[in-house]
Coordinates of C-alpha atoms and ligand atoms in Angstrom, one line a residue:
Chain A
M1 CA -4.8 9.2 -68.2
K2 CA -1.8 11.4 -69.2
N3 CA -3.2 14.1 -66.9
E4 CA -3.5 11.8 -64.0
I5 CA 0.0 10.5 -64.5
D6 CA 1.4 14.0 -64.7
F7 CA -0.4 15.0 -61.6
L8 CA 1.0 12.0 -59.7
L9 CA 4.5 12.9 -60.9
H10 CA 3.9 16.5 -59.7
L11 CA 2.9 15.2 -56.2
A12 CA 5.8 12.8 -56.2
D13 CA 8.3 15.4 -57.3
N14 CA 7.1 17.8 -54.7
A15 CA 7.6 15.2 -52.0
L16 CA 11.0 14.1 -53.2
I17 CA 12.5 17.5 -53.6
I18 CA 11.3 18.9 -50.3
G19 CA 12.4 15.6 -48.7
H20 CA 15.8 16.1 -50.2
R21 CA 16.1 19.6 -48.9
N22 CA 15.0 18.7 -45.4
S23 CA 17.4 15.7 -45.4
E24 CA 20.3 18.1 -46.0
W25 CA 19.9 19.1 -42.3
C26 CA 20.6 15.6 -41.0
G27 CA 23.5 15.7 -38.7
H28 CA 23.7 19.5 -38.8
G29 CA 20.6 20.7 -36.9
P30 CA 20.7 23.3 -34.2
I31 CA 19.3 21.0 -31.5
L32 CA 19.6 17.2 -31.4
E33 CA 15.9 16.6 -30.9
Q34 CA 15.1 18.8 -33.8
D35 CA 17.8 17.1 -36.0
I36 CA 15.8 13.9 -35.4
A37 CA 12.5 15.7 -36.1
I38 CA 13.6 17.1 -39.4
T39 CA 15.2 13.9 -40.5
N40 CA 11.9 12.1 -39.7
I41 CA 10.0 14.6 -41.8
A42 CA 12.4 14.1 -44.7
L43 CA 11.8 10.4 -44.3
D44 CA 8.0 10.9 -44.4
Y45 CA 8.4 12.8 -47.6
I46 CA 10.6 10.2 -49.3
G47 CA 7.9 7.7 -48.3
Q48 CA 5.2 9.9 -49.9
A49 CA 7.3 10.3 -53.0
R50 CA 7.6 6.5 -53.3
N51 CA 3.9 6.0 -53.0
F52 CA 3.1 8.5 -55.7
Y53 CA 5.9 7.3 -58.0
Q54 CA 4.9 3.7 -57.6
H55 CA 1.3 4.4 -58.5
A56 CA 2.4 6.6 -61.5
A57 CA 4.7 3.8 -62.7
E58 CA 1.8 1.3 -62.4
L59 CA -0.4 3.6 -64.6
I60 CA 2.4 4.2 -67.1
N61 CA 3.1 0.6 -67.5
Q62 CA -0.6 -0.1 -68.1
Q63 CA -0.7 2.2 -71.1
P64 CA -0.9 0.3 -74.4
T65 CA 1.6 2.6 -76.2
N66 CA 4.6 4.4 -74.9
I67 CA 2.8 7.6 -73.8
S68 CA 5.1 10.5 -73.4
V69 CA 5.4 11.4 -69.7
T70 CA 8.3 13.7 -70.5
L71 CA 8.2 17.2 -71.7
T72 CA 11.4 17.1 -73.7
G73 CA 10.4 14.0 -75.6
N74 CA 13.2 11.9 -74.1
D75 CA 12.2 8.3 -74.2
M76 CA 11.0 7.1 -70.8
V77 CA 12.7 4.0 -69.6
L78 CA 10.1 1.2 -69.6
P79 CA 8.9 -0.4 -67.6
A80 CA 8.7 2.6 -65.4
T81 CA 9.6 2.1 -61.7
E82 CA 9.8 4.5 -58.7
D83 CA 13.5 4.7 -59.3
S84 CA 13.4 5.3 -63.0
L85 CA 11.0 8.1 -62.4
A86 CA 13.0 9.7 -59.7
Y87 CA 16.5 9.1 -61.0
L88 CA 16.3 9.1 -64.8
R89 CA 14.3 12.2 -65.6
D90 CA 16.0 15.6 -66.0
V91 CA 15.2 19.1 -64.9
R92 CA 12.7 19.9 -67.6
E93 CA 10.8 16.7 -66.8
F94 CA 10.4 17.5 -63.1
K95 CA 7.1 19.0 -62.2
N96 CA 7.7 20.1 -58.6
L97 CA 6.7 23.5 -57.2
L98 CA 9.6 26.0 -57.1
I99 CA 9.1 26.5 -53.4
T100 CA 10.4 22.9 -52.7
E101 CA 13.7 23.4 -54.5
I102 CA 15.0 26.7 -53.3
P103 CA 17.9 26.3 -50.8
N104 CA 17.3 25.7 -47.1
G105 CA 18.8 29.0 -45.9
D106 CA 18.8 29.2 -42.1
W107 CA 16.5 27.4 -39.7
A108 CA 13.9 30.2 -40.0
Q109 CA 13.7 29.8 -43.8
T110 CA 13.6 26.0 -43.6
T111 CA 10.8 25.9 -41.0
L112 CA 8.9 28.7 -42.7
R113 CA 9.0 27.0 -46.1
L114 CA 7.7 23.8 -44.5
F115 CA 4.9 25.7 -42.8
L116 CA 3.8 27.4 -46.0
L117 CA 4.0 24.1 -48.0
S118 CA 2.4 21.8 -45.5
T119 CA -0.5 24.2 -45.0
F120 CA -1.0 23.9 -48.7
Q121 CA -0.5 20.1 -48.8
L122 CA -3.0 19.5 -46.0
Q123 CA -5.7 21.3 -48.0
L124 CA -4.7 19.6 -51.2
F125 CA -4.6 16.1 -49.8
T126 CA -7.9 16.6 -48.0
Q127 CA -9.5 17.3 -51.4
L128 CA -7.8 14.2 -52.8
L129 CA -9.6 12.0 -50.3
Q130 CA -12.5 12.4 -52.8
H131 CA -10.4 11.4 -55.8
S132 CA -12.1 8.8 -58.1
D133 CA -8.9 6.7 -58.2
T134 CA -9.1 5.0 -54.8
Q135 CA -5.4 4.5 -54.8
V136 CA -4.8 8.2 -54.9
A137 CA -7.3 8.7 -52.1
A138 CA -5.6 6.1 -50.0
I139 CA -2.2 7.7 -50.4
A140 CA -3.7 11.1 -49.6
E141 CA -5.2 9.7 -46.4
K142 CA -1.9 8.3 -45.3
S143 CA -0.1 11.5 -46.2
I144 CA -2.5 13.7 -44.3
K145 CA -1.4 12.1 -41.0
E146 CA 2.2 13.0 -41.8
V147 CA 1.6 16.4 -43.2
S148 CA -0.6 17.4 -40.2
Y149 CA 2.4 16.7 -38.0
H150 CA 4.8 18.6 -40.3
L151 CA 2.4 21.5 -40.2
K152 CA 2.2 21.5 -36.4
W153 CA 5.9 21.2 -36.0
S154 CA 6.8 23.9 -38.5
Q155 CA 4.0 26.2 -37.2
D156 CA 5.5 25.9 -33.7
W157 CA 8.8 27.1 -35.1
V158 CA 7.3 30.0 -36.9
L159 CA 5.7 31.1 -33.6
R160 CA 8.8 30.4 -31.6
L161 CA 11.1 32.3 -33.9
G162 CA 8.6 35.1 -34.7
D163 CA 8.0 35.7 -31.0
G164 CA 11.4 34.6 -29.6
T165 CA 14.3 37.1 -29.7
E166 CA 14.9 40.2 -31.7
E167 CA 17.3 38.3 -33.9
S168 CA 15.0 35.4 -34.5
K169 CA 12.1 37.7 -35.4
Q170 CA 14.2 39.5 -37.9
R171 CA 15.5 36.3 -39.4
M172 CA 11.9 35.0 -39.7
Q173 CA 10.8 38.2 -41.4
T174 CA 13.7 38.0 -43.8
A175 CA 12.8 34.4 -44.6
I176 CA 9.3 35.6 -45.4
E177 CA 10.6 38.1 -47.8
N178 CA 12.9 35.5 -49.4
I179 CA 10.2 32.9 -49.9
W180 CA 7.1 35.0 -50.5
A181 CA 7.5 35.2 -54.3
Y182 CA 7.3 31.4 -54.5
T183 CA 4.0 31.1 -52.6
G184 CA 1.7 32.3 -55.4
E185 CA 2.6 29.3 -57.5
L186 CA 0.9 27.0 -54.9
F187 CA -2.6 28.2 -56.1
I188 CA -2.0 28.1 -59.9
Q189 CA -3.9 25.0 -60.9
P190 CA -1.5 23.0 -63.2
E191 CA -3.1 22.1 -66.6
F192 CA -2.9 18.4 -65.8
A193 CA -4.7 18.9 -62.4
T194 CA -8.0 18.0 -63.9
A195 CA -9.5 15.7 -61.2
A196 CA -13.0 16.7 -60.3
C197 CA -12.3 16.9 -56.6
L198 CA -9.8 19.7 -57.0
N199 CA -10.6 23.3 -56.1
Y200 CA -7.5 25.5 -56.0
S201 CA -9.3 28.7 -55.0
A202 CA -10.7 26.9 -51.9
I203 CA -7.2 25.9 -51.1
Q204 CA -6.0 29.4 -51.4
T205 CA -8.7 30.8 -49.2
A206 CA -8.0 28.3 -46.4
W207 CA -4.2 28.9 -46.8
N208 CA -4.6 32.6 -46.5
Q209 CA -6.6 32.3 -43.4
K210 CA -4.2 29.9 -41.7
V211 CA -1.1 31.8 -42.6
S212 CA -2.5 35.2 -41.6
A213 CA -3.6 33.8 -38.3
V214 CA -0.2 32.3 -37.5
F215 CA 1.7 35.3 -38.7
E216 CA -0.5 37.6 -36.6
E217 CA 0.1 35.5 -33.5
A218 CA 3.8 35.5 -34.1
G219 CA 3.9 39.2 -34.8
L220 CA 5.1 38.7 -38.4
S221 CA 3.9 40.7 -41.4
I222 CA 2.9 39.6 -44.9
P223 CA 4.8 41.5 -47.5
P224 CA 2.9 43.7 -49.9
K225 CA 2.0 42.0 -53.2
T226 CA 5.0 40.6 -54.9
F227 CA 5.7 39.2 -58.3
V228 CA 4.8 35.5 -58.5
Q229 CA 7.6 33.1 -59.5
K230 CA 6.0 30.1 -61.3
G231 CA 6.6 27.4 -63.8
G232 CA 7.6 24.3 -61.8
A233 CA 4.7 22.2 -62.9
N234 CA 5.7 22.8 -66.5
G235 CA 9.3 22.0 -66.0
M236 CA 10.5 25.7 -65.8
H237 CA 12.7 25.6 -62.7
T238 CA 15.2 27.6 -60.8
E239 CA 18.9 26.9 -61.4
H240 CA 18.9 25.1 -58.0
L241 CA 17.1 22.0 -59.2
G242 CA 19.9 21.0 -61.6
Y243 CA 22.3 20.7 -58.7
I244 CA 19.8 18.8 -56.6
L245 CA 19.4 16.2 -59.4
A246 CA 23.1 16.1 -60.2
E247 CA 23.7 15.1 -56.7
M248 CA 20.7 12.8 -56.2
Q249 CA 21.0 11.0 -59.5
Y250 CA 24.7 10.6 -59.7
L251 CA 25.0 6.9 -59.0
Q252 CA 22.2 5.9 -61.3
R253 CA 23.8 8.0 -64.1
A254 CA 27.4 7.0 -63.4
Y255 CA 26.6 3.2 -63.2
P256 CA 23.6 2.7 -65.5
N257 CA 21.6 -0.5 -65.5
S258 CA 22.8 -1.6 -62.0
E259 CA 20.8 -3.0 -59.1
W260 CA 21.4 -1.3 -55.7
Chain B
M1 CA 33.3 5.4 6.6
E2 CA 34.4 5.9 3.0
Q3 CA 36.1 2.5 3.1
N4 CA 32.9 0.9 4.3
L5 CA 30.9 2.5 1.5
E6 CA 33.4 1.3 -1.0
K7 CA 33.1 -2.2 0.3
I8 CA 29.3 -2.2 0.1
F9 CA 29.6 -0.8 -3.4
Q10 CA 32.0 -3.5 -4.6
D11 CA 29.9 -6.1 -2.9
K12 CA 26.9 -5.0 -4.9
I13 CA 28.9 -5.1 -8.1
D14 CA 30.2 -8.6 -7.3
R15 CA 26.6 -9.8 -6.7
E16 CA 25.6 -8.2 -10.1
V17 CA 23.3 -5.7 -8.4
R18 CA 22.9 -2.6 -10.7
I19 CA 24.2 0.7 -9.4
E20 CA 21.6 3.5 -9.8
P21 CA 22.3 7.2 -10.1
K22 CA 21.2 7.9 -6.4
D23 CA 23.4 5.2 -5.0
W24 CA 26.8 6.0 -3.5
M25 CA 29.6 5.4 -5.9
P26 CA 33.4 6.1 -5.8
E27 CA 34.2 9.4 -7.5
K28 CA 36.5 7.5 -9.9
Y29 CA 33.7 5.2 -11.0
R30 CA 31.5 8.2 -11.7
Q31 CA 34.2 10.0 -13.7
T32 CA 35.1 6.8 -15.6
L33 CA 31.5 6.3 -16.6
I34 CA 31.0 10.0 -17.6
R35 CA 34.0 9.7 -19.8
Q36 CA 32.9 6.4 -21.3
I37 CA 29.2 7.2 -21.8
S38 CA 29.8 10.7 -23.1
Q39 CA 32.5 9.4 -25.5
H40 CA 30.0 6.9 -26.7
A41 CA 27.3 9.6 -27.2
H42 CA 29.7 11.8 -29.1
S43 CA 30.6 8.8 -31.3
E44 CA 26.9 8.4 -32.2
I45 CA 26.6 12.0 -33.2
I46 CA 29.8 12.3 -35.1
G47 CA 29.0 9.0 -36.6
M48 CA 26.0 10.6 -38.3
L49 CA 28.3 12.6 -40.6
P50 CA 30.1 10.0 -42.8
E51 CA 26.7 8.3 -43.4
G52 CA 24.8 11.5 -43.7
N53 CA 27.2 12.3 -46.4
W54 CA 25.4 9.8 -48.7
I55 CA 21.7 10.5 -47.9
T56 CA 21.3 12.9 -50.8
R57 CA 23.2 10.5 -53.1
A58 CA 21.6 7.2 -52.2
P59 CA 21.1 5.2 -55.4
S60 CA 17.5 4.3 -54.9
L61 CA 14.5 5.6 -53.0
R62 CA 14.4 2.5 -50.8
R63 CA 18.1 2.9 -49.9
K64 CA 17.6 6.5 -49.2
A65 CA 14.7 5.8 -46.8
I66 CA 16.7 3.1 -45.0
L67 CA 19.8 5.3 -44.7
L68 CA 17.8 8.2 -43.4
A69 CA 16.2 6.0 -40.8
K70 CA 19.6 4.6 -39.8
V71 CA 21.2 8.0 -39.4
Q72 CA 18.1 9.1 -37.4
D73 CA 18.6 6.0 -35.1
E74 CA 22.2 7.1 -34.5
A75 CA 20.9 10.5 -33.3
G76 CA 18.5 8.7 -31.1
H77 CA 21.3 6.7 -29.6
G78 CA 23.2 9.9 -28.9
L79 CA 20.1 11.2 -27.1
Y80 CA 19.7 8.2 -24.8
L81 CA 23.4 8.1 -24.0
Y82 CA 23.5 11.9 -23.2
S83 CA 20.6 11.3 -20.9
A84 CA 22.3 8.4 -19.2
A85 CA 25.4 10.5 -18.7
E86 CA 23.3 13.3 -17.3
T87 CA 22.2 11.1 -14.4
L88 CA 25.8 11.2 -13.2
G89 CA 25.7 15.0 -12.8
I90 CA 27.0 16.4 -16.0
S91 CA 24.8 18.4 -18.4
R92 CA 24.5 17.9 -22.2
D93 CA 25.9 21.3 -22.8
Q94 CA 29.0 20.6 -20.7
M95 CA 29.5 17.4 -22.7
Y96 CA 29.2 19.3 -26.0
D97 CA 31.7 21.8 -24.8
Q98 CA 34.1 19.0 -24.0
L99 CA 33.6 17.6 -27.5
H100 CA 34.0 21.0 -29.2
T101 CA 37.2 21.9 -27.3
G102 CA 38.7 18.5 -28.0
K103 CA 38.7 17.5 -24.3
A104 CA 36.4 14.6 -25.0
K105 CA 37.1 12.0 -27.6
Y106 CA 34.9 10.0 -29.9
S107 CA 35.4 6.8 -31.8
S108 CA 38.3 7.3 -34.3
I109 CA 36.6 5.3 -37.0
F110 CA 34.5 8.3 -37.9
N111 CA 37.6 10.2 -38.8
Y112 CA 37.9 8.2 -42.0
P113 CA 36.1 9.5 -45.2
S114 CA 33.1 7.7 -46.8
L115 CA 34.1 7.8 -50.4
S116 CA 31.7 5.5 -52.2
W117 CA 28.2 4.1 -51.9
A118 CA 29.8 0.8 -50.9
D119 CA 31.1 2.5 -47.8
M120 CA 27.5 2.6 -46.6
G121 CA 27.5 -1.2 -46.8
V122 CA 30.9 -1.6 -45.1
V123 CA 30.1 0.9 -42.4
G124 CA 27.0 -1.0 -41.5
W125 CA 28.7 -4.4 -41.7
L126 CA 32.1 -3.7 -40.1
V127 CA 31.6 -0.5 -38.1
D128 CA 28.2 -1.2 -36.6
G129 CA 29.4 -4.8 -36.4
A130 CA 32.4 -3.9 -34.3
A131 CA 30.2 -1.6 -32.2
I132 CA 27.9 -4.5 -31.4
M133 CA 30.8 -6.6 -30.3
N134 CA 31.8 -3.8 -28.0
Q135 CA 28.4 -3.0 -26.8
V136 CA 26.5 -6.2 -26.2
P137 CA 28.5 -6.8 -23.0
L138 CA 27.6 -3.2 -22.0
C139 CA 24.0 -4.3 -21.7
R140 CA 25.2 -5.9 -18.5
S141 CA 27.2 -2.8 -17.4
S142 CA 27.0 -2.3 -13.6
F143 CA 25.6 1.1 -14.1
G144 CA 21.8 0.8 -14.6
P145 CA 21.0 3.7 -16.9
Y146 CA 23.9 2.8 -19.2
A147 CA 23.0 -0.9 -19.3
R148 CA 19.3 0.0 -20.1
A149 CA 20.3 2.5 -22.8
M150 CA 22.5 -0.2 -24.4
V151 CA 19.8 -2.7 -24.6
R152 CA 17.8 -0.4 -26.9
V153 CA 20.9 0.7 -28.8
C154 CA 22.1 -2.9 -29.5
K155 CA 18.8 -3.9 -30.9
E156 CA 19.0 -1.2 -33.5
E157 CA 22.7 -1.7 -34.2
S158 CA 22.1 -5.3 -35.2
F159 CA 19.5 -4.1 -37.6
H160 CA 22.0 -1.6 -39.0
Q161 CA 24.6 -4.3 -39.4
R162 CA 22.2 -6.6 -41.3
Q163 CA 21.3 -3.7 -43.6
G164 CA 25.0 -2.9 -44.3
F165 CA 25.6 -6.5 -45.1
E166 CA 22.7 -6.6 -47.4
I167 CA 24.0 -3.5 -49.3
L168 CA 27.3 -5.4 -49.9
Y169 CA 25.5 -8.6 -50.8
V170 CA 23.6 -6.8 -53.6
L171 CA 26.8 -5.2 -54.8
S172 CA 28.5 -8.6 -54.8
K173 CA 25.9 -9.8 -57.2
G174 CA 26.1 -6.7 -59.3
T175 CA 28.3 -5.5 -62.1
E176 CA 32.1 -5.7 -62.1
A177 CA 32.3 -2.0 -61.3
Q178 CA 30.0 -2.5 -58.2
R179 CA 32.1 -5.5 -57.0
K180 CA 35.3 -3.4 -57.3
M181 CA 33.6 -0.6 -55.4
A182 CA 32.7 -2.9 -52.6
Q183 CA 36.1 -4.6 -52.4
D184 CA 37.8 -1.2 -52.3
A185 CA 35.5 -0.1 -49.4
I186 CA 36.3 -3.3 -47.5
N187 CA 40.0 -2.7 -48.0
R188 CA 39.8 0.8 -46.7
W189 CA 37.7 0.1 -43.6
W190 CA 39.0 -3.2 -42.4
W191 CA 42.0 -2.1 -40.4
P192 CA 40.4 1.0 -38.9
S193 CA 37.5 -1.2 -37.8
L194 CA 39.9 -3.5 -36.0
M195 CA 41.3 -0.4 -34.2
M196 CA 37.8 0.3 -32.9
F197 CA 38.5 -2.2 -30.1
G198 CA 41.1 0.1 -28.7
P199 CA 44.8 -0.5 -27.9
K200 CA 46.3 -3.9 -27.1
D201 CA 45.5 -5.2 -23.6
D202 CA 49.0 -4.6 -22.3
E203 CA 48.7 -0.9 -23.4
S204 CA 45.2 -0.4 -22.1
P205 CA 45.7 1.0 -18.5
N206 CA 42.0 1.3 -17.6
T207 CA 41.0 -2.2 -18.3
I208 CA 41.7 -3.9 -15.0
Q209 CA 39.8 -1.4 -12.9
S210 CA 36.9 -1.3 -15.4
M211 CA 36.7 -5.1 -15.3
K212 CA 36.6 -5.0 -11.5
W213 CA 33.7 -2.5 -11.7
K214 CA 32.0 -4.5 -14.4
I215 CA 31.8 -1.5 -16.7
K216 CA 33.9 -3.7 -19.0
R217 CA 33.5 -7.4 -19.3
F218 CA 35.9 -8.5 -22.0
S219 CA 39.4 -7.2 -22.9
N220 CA 40.1 -5.3 -26.1
D221 CA 42.0 -8.2 -27.6
E222 CA 39.4 -10.7 -26.7
L223 CA 36.7 -8.7 -28.5
R224 CA 38.9 -8.0 -31.5
Q225 CA 39.6 -11.7 -31.9
K226 CA 35.9 -12.5 -31.8
F227 CA 35.3 -9.9 -34.4
V228 CA 38.0 -11.2 -36.7
D229 CA 36.6 -14.7 -36.4
V230 CA 33.1 -13.6 -37.4
C231 CA 34.1 -11.4 -40.3
A232 CA 36.6 -13.9 -41.8
E233 CA 33.6 -16.2 -42.2
Q234 CA 31.1 -13.6 -43.3
V235 CA 33.3 -12.2 -46.0
K236 CA 33.2 -15.6 -47.7
V237 CA 29.5 -15.3 -48.2
L238 CA 30.1 -12.1 -50.1
G239 CA 32.9 -13.5 -52.2
F240 CA 35.2 -10.7 -51.2
T241 CA 38.4 -10.8 -49.2
L242 CA 39.8 -9.0 -46.2
P243 CA 43.0 -7.1 -46.9
D244 CA 45.3 -9.2 -44.7
N245 CA 47.7 -11.8 -46.1
D246 CA 48.3 -13.2 -42.6
L247 CA 44.7 -14.0 -42.0
K248 CA 44.6 -17.7 -41.5
W249 CA 42.6 -20.2 -39.4
N250 CA 44.7 -21.5 -36.5
E251 CA 43.4 -25.0 -35.7
E252 CA 45.3 -25.1 -32.4
R253 CA 44.0 -21.8 -31.1
G254 CA 40.5 -22.3 -32.6
H255 CA 40.8 -18.7 -33.9
Y256 CA 41.9 -16.9 -36.9
D257 CA 45.4 -15.5 -36.8
F258 CA 45.7 -12.0 -38.3
G259 CA 48.3 -9.5 -39.3
A260 CA 49.8 -6.7 -37.3
I261 CA 47.8 -3.5 -36.7
N262 CA 49.4 -0.2 -37.6
W263 CA 49.3 1.3 -34.1
D264 CA 51.1 4.3 -35.3
E265 CA 48.2 5.2 -37.5
F266 CA 45.8 4.5 -34.6
W267 CA 47.6 7.0 -32.3
Q268 CA 47.9 9.5 -35.0
V269 CA 44.1 9.5 -35.6
V270 CA 43.4 9.6 -31.8
Q271 CA 45.7 12.6 -31.6
G272 CA 43.6 14.4 -34.2
N273 CA 45.6 13.7 -37.4
G274 CA 43.2 11.4 -39.1
P275 CA 41.9 12.3 -42.6
C276 CA 38.7 13.8 -41.3
N277 CA 39.2 14.8 -37.7
K278 CA 39.1 18.5 -38.4
E279 CA 36.1 18.3 -40.8
R280 CA 34.1 16.2 -38.4
L281 CA 34.7 18.5 -35.4
D282 CA 34.3 21.6 -37.5
A283 CA 30.9 20.4 -38.8
R284 CA 29.7 19.8 -35.2
K285 CA 31.0 23.2 -34.0
K286 CA 29.4 24.9 -37.0
A287 CA 26.0 23.3 -36.3
W288 CA 26.3 24.2 -32.6
E289 CA 27.4 27.8 -33.2
E290 CA 25.0 28.5 -36.0
G291 CA 22.2 27.0 -33.9
A292 CA 22.8 29.3 -31.0
W293 CA 20.3 31.9 -32.0
V294 CA 17.7 29.2 -32.6
R295 CA 18.2 27.8 -29.1
D296 CA 18.1 31.3 -27.6
A297 CA 14.9 32.0 -29.4
A298 CA 13.3 28.8 -28.2
L299 CA 14.3 29.5 -24.6
A300 CA 13.0 33.1 -24.8
Y301 CA 9.7 32.0 -26.2
A302 CA 9.3 29.2 -23.6
N303 CA 10.0 31.8 -20.9
K304 CA 7.5 34.2 -22.3
K305 CA 4.8 31.5 -22.5
A306 CA 5.5 30.4 -19.0
K307 CA 5.1 34.0 -17.7
Q308 CA 1.9 34.4 -19.6
K309 CA 0.5 31.2 -18.1
Q310 CA 1.5 32.4 -14.7
A311 CA -0.1 35.7 -15.1
A312 CA -3.3 34.1 -16.3
A313 CA -3.4 31.7 -13.4
Ligands
FE2_401 FE1 27.1 3.0 -31.6
FE2_402 FE1 24.3 3.9 -32.9
FE2_403 FE1 24.4 2.0 -36.0

């Protein structure tokens, strides 16, 4: 059960942190319609995070003893809730992929990151439809609808910018170089990802196909093999995550035990 | 001829027939509406900033989702309103340019800072509340596209107002620190929200003509009084107070009396000297300028695709 809980937290943390990053654009987007679109995507991710956290909390609270869901051994606040899981864990307890936490950069980097991540998520969630926990399968089914839209939207931007102007092409290519080192982590199966329905190498194959096809159409090139930055699932993060959490968790930390 | 058209036009207005974009209208009517609608659209867009300021810090996931949806609604309002203004022969880019160069105004309320989470409650309750007071009559504006846009906008605004009130209600039941936070936010936003109704009637030169054209149905002071009457009652439900020692029910008038508004502050903020005027405008300009390459690329791509399609056909 610990594995399933950790896996749910991993999915929830991914959604929360990418949602947070996308929400930073709200009010600052390059085109009003696109400002609305990215805010809507952020909202979808916050919704997914809530679904995964709620289910994780349910499982945690069903455990007979206080199982440790933290890596640093901090006591988990019980009963667990979606908010205690999101707001009262620290950097080393977060299990999100590094690609979700790196800064937005420009519009090219933001849309590229979403394209690379949602291509991965679509494959992962499709496998989760077969999960033995029907609740997980149900959340995956709902999320697939959203992630398919995120993929289409971000793919359109990769094409548009890759095949737009000289400047946009160059920015997209720079974004690829900035982000590429964080893509390898997508296919490293976390130790707690033990569900029988999971097959990370199949995800990788499908991801490679999709990404190469879109890059080719956009006239973008994949960098030569780069070092893989990894560790998010085990709580080894970039320095950026601490700032995200400091901002996100500030009210819960400054005014403990309050209802909002 | 012109006189005749003008008479037909005023006749329609008097009979409550909506004016549509293709109908003849006096140039002054067109200009007044462009000014009013674009100012309203800009207010929606600038209004995203003080609330957007708290999205990443919302205290629970539920609050975060509600706030995101709210700010997204405001962007949507901006969109319908820019479209309504465009029917009068001005482009969105021209309107942005007027905003960025300071030629067009927006609601001064958004030039105040949002300093605590309670501000999200107060902005919903008072700022969206005052906006509703101003805007419900606009659903009957004589100009069709504006009236129709306002019907949609008002529905969502009343939702925002309820959510704001609910944030404050929860804070009012919370800890001492939360109650203080909420009272402080009310104290800061109360007077600026009264200023949202604009100058006093005797200093509002456009009112008479706008009433005759039915693009305004109530005077600034009438709406302000209505707002005070409603809020003076609602604040009791919260167990907070409004920061006005002169606020008192007047049996004879059947209204609340209230203290003097600091009009000097009002004009200072209108003239650009509010606490956040510069930041708000700079944020919009920055988004616009930094987005230029994105818009250029999107246009270049669309043109390329159109050409390819043509070649294939
Ligand atoms: Fe509004
Ligand atoms: Fe609005
Ligand atoms: Fe609103």
